[in-house]
Amino acid sequence: MDFSKTGRLCIGGKWVETDKTKDIINPADASVLSKVYAGNETHVDLAVKEAKEAFKQWGVSSVSYRAAILFKIADLIEKNSRELAEIDTLNNGKPLRDSLGDVSDSAACFRYYGGLIDKPSGQVYSVPDPNMQSFVVREPIGVCGQIAPWNYPLMMAAWKLAPCLAAGNVSVFKPSDLTPLSSVRLFEIFEEAGLPAGVANLVMGPGSVVGQAISGHTEIDKVVFTGGTDTGRKIMTGAVKNIKGISLELGGKSPCIIFDDYDLEAGVDWALFAIFCNQGEVCSAGSRLILQDTIYDKFLDRLAQRAGQIKVANGLEEGAEMGPLVSKAHMETVLSYIDIAKKEGARLICGGKRITEGKFANGYFVEPTIFADCKPDMRIVNEEVFGPVLAVQKFHTQEEAVELANATVYGLAGGVFSNDISRALQVIKAVKAGITWVNAYHPTFAQAPWGGYKQSGIGRELGTFGLDEYTEIKQININLAAGKVGWFA
Ligand code: NAD
């Protein structure tokens, strides 16, 4: 990608410049990495018009044609994997090994939905009238407005666009205004793969303008959003206008529960991965460690020691394990939560500061931070920090562990670690969350549904459930006996 060129919107197959640009910042050193054009309501209107026109063909196109294009997109993502990974690392800050994993998952997502779209779907019913045959087909919805966050720039675009296009819908897609660069590159790949003009449209710009225009647009049939819970409420309000369908993937404050019978070194390792992978900027992060009292002190000593060894560095640096946070404003929010936790009496056992020495001077780096002895009413326990900050709580019994785990307005994810498989299963079944793990944390698969309970969202992405979100269900009833109904004399 040529970072010296200003990234353009893509509407109806044309690359569009606007009268406003936005600087895109490299969070590792606060330098201007590139610029993109910013759109507004007019560009959303135009994109909807183009999408509606494209839907006339795409919505009735053959599944094998659509699958072939999705497979081509997957191949091209893989072919350009190093470039795409570097774009996300430079723009978001995440270590290159994380970005490479995201690129591979993005290709897998396009390939999965390309493969899924011609598999059996629908239902056939035996109804009381033997002369009637009743069945259900799934049809594309139409124009989908899709709004993505900044924490997995390319992968969030893939999770949205792959099932949407596979199902025969058309899209008006808005990436986060902090991290639009890999989306611009992805749309170039769409063009190269032969995706017809107008099927997917890229409109960059601020959430309050472009995002709001998408959620409120009366000719958009469905809005699919990933982001914060408060923004999710605004999306719902916008969607009310034309009662459009909504799918929301929102925030979390997910529990990672560890019992004393689990191997301590392995437990520490998973707990670190649960919170500090991707700088803690993960919706499903295990941001609350719920630890059994019998191993509490020993476990925390080792956890703090290991967290202190995490290699925080520019994401492009060899061996980088944690990069900078995405922006100055976000870093300040995370640091403010660290202050709040201290004031509320949580015990800081590791980290707690911005890193500013030497080469870190201008970047938005924050130390891996752990607070022990957190109480249920502390803000650090209840509010999503979305950074490298772990809140640890102590439990004695299995019942207490479950009670602490569920004491949240969120319900996105959760993990339990125990060698007693009956106990582990009892606990995980009692945890009110949509994505759960036993003796693991974070593995995510294109085949399995992703989404949350409670204020973590509505609907699911990925898997067959994720495809269903992009279809309307139509029942068709056929009268096999020709003739009159005979109801009125
Ligand atoms: P955000 O809510 O600030 O922004 C998300 C997107 O919404 C961006 O594209 C933004 O420009 C847009 N937006 C902002 N205001 C808007 C408005 N008024 N109307 C319409 N769109 C608007 O979230 P973020 O800071 O980009 O991402 C972090 C949040 O995303 C966290 O809360 C995290 O938990 C959540 N997240 C959830 C999942 C999931 O699968 N559940 C995945 C990733 C991130």
Coordinates of N, CA, C and O in Angstrom, one line a residue, residues 47-61 66 140-146 160-161 163-173 187 195-201 219-222 224 470:
A47 N -24.1 5.7 -1.7 CA -23.7 4.3 -1.6 C -25.0 3.4 -1.5 O -25.0 2.3 -2.1
V48 N -26.0 3.9 -0.9 CA -27.3 3.1 -0.8 C -27.9 3.0 -2.1 O -28.3 1.9 -2.5
K49 N -27.9 4.1 -2.9 CA -28.5 4.1 -4.2 C -27.7 3.0 -5.1 O -28.3 2.2 -5.8
E50 N -26.4 3.1 -5.1 CA -25.6 2.2 -5.9 C -25.8 0.7 -5.4 O -25.9 -0.2 -6.2
A51 N -25.9 0.5 -4.1 CA -26.1 -0.8 -3.6 C -27.4 -1.4 -4.0 O -27.5 -2.5 -4.4
K52 N -28.5 -0.5 -4.0 CA -29.8 -1.0 -4.4 C -29.8 -1.4 -5.9 O -30.4 -2.4 -6.2
E53 N -29.1 -0.7 -6.7 CA -29.0 -1.0 -8.1 C -28.3 -2.3 -8.3 O -28.7 -3.2 -9.0
A54 N -27.2 -2.5 -7.5 CA -26.4 -3.7 -7.7 C -27.1 -4.9 -7.2 O -27.0 -6.1 -7.7
F55 N -28.0 -4.7 -6.2 CA -28.8 -5.8 -5.6 C -29.7 -6.5 -6.6 O -29.9 -7.7 -6.5
K56 N -30.1 -5.7 -7.6 CA -31.0 -6.3 -8.6 C -30.4 -7.5 -9.3 O -31.1 -8.5 -9.6
Q57 N -29.1 -7.5 -9.5 CA -28.4 -8.6 -10.1 C -27.8 -9.6 -9.1 O -27.9 -10.8 -9.2
W58 N -27.1 -9.0 -8.1 CA -26.3 -9.8 -7.1 C -27.3 -10.6 -6.3 O -27.0 -11.8 -6.0
G59 N -28.5 -10.0 -6.0 CA -29.4 -10.7 -5.1 C -30.0 -12.0 -5.7 O -30.6 -12.8 -5.0
V60 N -30.0 -12.1 -7.0 CA -30.5 -13.2 -7.7 C -29.4 -14.0 -8.4 O -29.7 -14.9 -9.2
S61 N -28.2 -13.7 -8.2 CA -27.1 -14.4 -8.9 C -26.9 -15.8 -8.3 O -27.4 -16.1 -7.2
R66 N -21.3 -16.5 -6.7 CA -20.9 -15.7 -5.5 C -19.8 -16.4 -4.8 O -18.8 -15.8 -4.3
P140 N -31.9 -13.2 0.5 CA -31.2 -12.1 1.0 C -32.1 -10.9 1.5 O -33.2 -10.8 1.0
I141 N -31.6 -10.1 2.4 CA -32.4 -9.1 3.0 C -32.4 -7.8 2.1 O -33.4 -7.2 2.0
G142 N -31.2 -7.5 1.5 CA -31.2 -6.3 0.7 C -29.9 -5.5 1.0 O -28.8 -6.1 1.0
V143 N -30.1 -4.2 1.3 CA -29.0 -3.4 1.6 C -28.6 -3.5 3.1 O -29.5 -3.2 4.0
C144 N -27.4 -3.9 3.4 CA -27.0 -4.0 4.8 C -26.0 -2.9 5.1 O -25.0 -2.7 4.4
G145 N -26.2 -2.1 6.2 CA -25.3 -1.2 6.7 C -24.4 -1.9 7.7 O -24.9 -2.5 8.6
Q146 N -23.1 -1.8 7.5 CA -22.2 -2.5 8.4 C -21.2 -1.6 9.0 O -20.5 -0.8 8.3
K160 N -17.9 -9.3 8.7 CA -19.2 -8.6 8.3 C -19.5 -8.9 6.8 O -20.6 -9.3 6.4
L161 N -18.4 -8.7 6.0 CA -18.7 -8.7 4.5 C -18.9 -10.1 4.0 O -19.7 -10.3 3.1
P163 N -20.2 -13.1 5.1 CA -21.6 -13.7 5.2 C -22.6 -12.9 4.4 O -23.5 -13.4 3.8
C164 N -22.4 -11.5 4.5 CA -23.4 -10.6 3.9 C -23.4 -10.8 2.4 O -24.5 -11.0 1.8
L165 N -22.2 -10.9 1.8 CA -22.2 -11.0 0.3 C -22.5 -12.4 -0.1 O -23.2 -12.6 -1.1
A166 N -22.1 -13.4 0.7 CA -22.4 -14.8 0.4 C -23.9 -15.0 0.2 O -24.4 -15.7 -0.7
A167 N -24.6 -14.4 1.2 CA -26.1 -14.6 1.2 C -26.8 -13.8 0.1 O -28.0 -13.9 0.0
G168 N -26.1 -13.0 -0.7 CA -26.7 -12.3 -1.8 C -27.1 -10.8 -1.4 O -27.8 -10.2 -2.2
N169 N -26.6 -10.4 -0.3 CA -26.9 -9.0 0.1 C -25.9 -8.0 -0.5 O -24.8 -8.5 -1.0
V170 N -26.2 -6.7 -0.4 CA -25.2 -5.7 -0.8 C -24.9 -4.9 0.5 O -25.7 -4.9 1.4
S171 N -23.8 -4.2 0.4 CA -23.3 -3.6 1.7 C -22.9 -2.2 1.5 O -22.3 -1.8 0.5
V172 N -23.2 -1.4 2.6 CA -22.6 -0.1 2.8 C -21.7 -0.2 4.0 O -22.3 -0.4 5.1
F173 N -20.4 -0.3 3.8 CA -19.5 -0.7 4.9 C -18.8 0.5 5.5 O -18.2 1.3 4.7
F187 N -10.9 -3.5 -0.3 CA -11.8 -3.1 -1.4 C -11.1 -3.1 -2.7 O -11.7 -3.4 -3.8
L195 N -15.6 -8.6 -7.9 CA -16.9 -8.3 -7.2 C -17.6 -7.2 -8.0 O -17.0 -6.1 -8.2
P196 N -18.8 -7.4 -8.5 CA -19.4 -6.3 -9.3 C -19.6 -5.0 -8.6 O -19.7 -4.9 -7.3
A197 N -19.5 -3.9 -9.3 CA -19.6 -2.6 -8.8 C -20.8 -2.4 -8.0 O -21.9 -2.9 -8.4
G198 N -20.7 -1.8 -6.8 CA -21.9 -1.4 -6.0 C -22.3 -2.5 -5.1 O -23.1 -2.2 -4.2
V199 N -21.8 -3.7 -5.2 CA -22.2 -4.8 -4.3 C -21.7 -4.5 -2.9 O -22.4 -4.7 -1.9
A200 N -20.4 -4.0 -2.8 CA -19.9 -3.6 -1.5 C -19.4 -2.1 -1.7 O -18.7 -1.9 -2.7
N201 N -19.8 -1.3 -0.8 CA -19.4 0.1 -0.9 C -18.7 0.5 0.4 O -19.2 0.2 1.5
E219 N -33.6 3.5 3.7 CA -33.5 2.5 2.6 C -32.4 1.4 2.9 O -32.1 0.7 2.0
I220 N -31.9 1.5 4.1 CA -31.0 0.4 4.5 C -31.9 -0.6 5.3 O -32.7 -0.2 6.2
D221 N -31.8 -1.9 4.9 CA -32.8 -2.9 5.4 C -32.3 -3.5 6.7 O -33.1 -4.0 7.5
K222 N -31.0 -3.5 6.9 CA -30.5 -4.1 8.2 C -29.2 -3.4 8.5 O -28.4 -3.0 7.7
V224 N -25.7 -3.9 10.9 CA -24.9 -4.8 11.6 C -23.7 -4.1 12.2 O -23.0 -3.4 11.5
Y470 N -28.1 -12.8 7.9 CA -28.2 -12.0 6.7 C -29.3 -12.5 5.7 O -29.2 -12.3 4.5

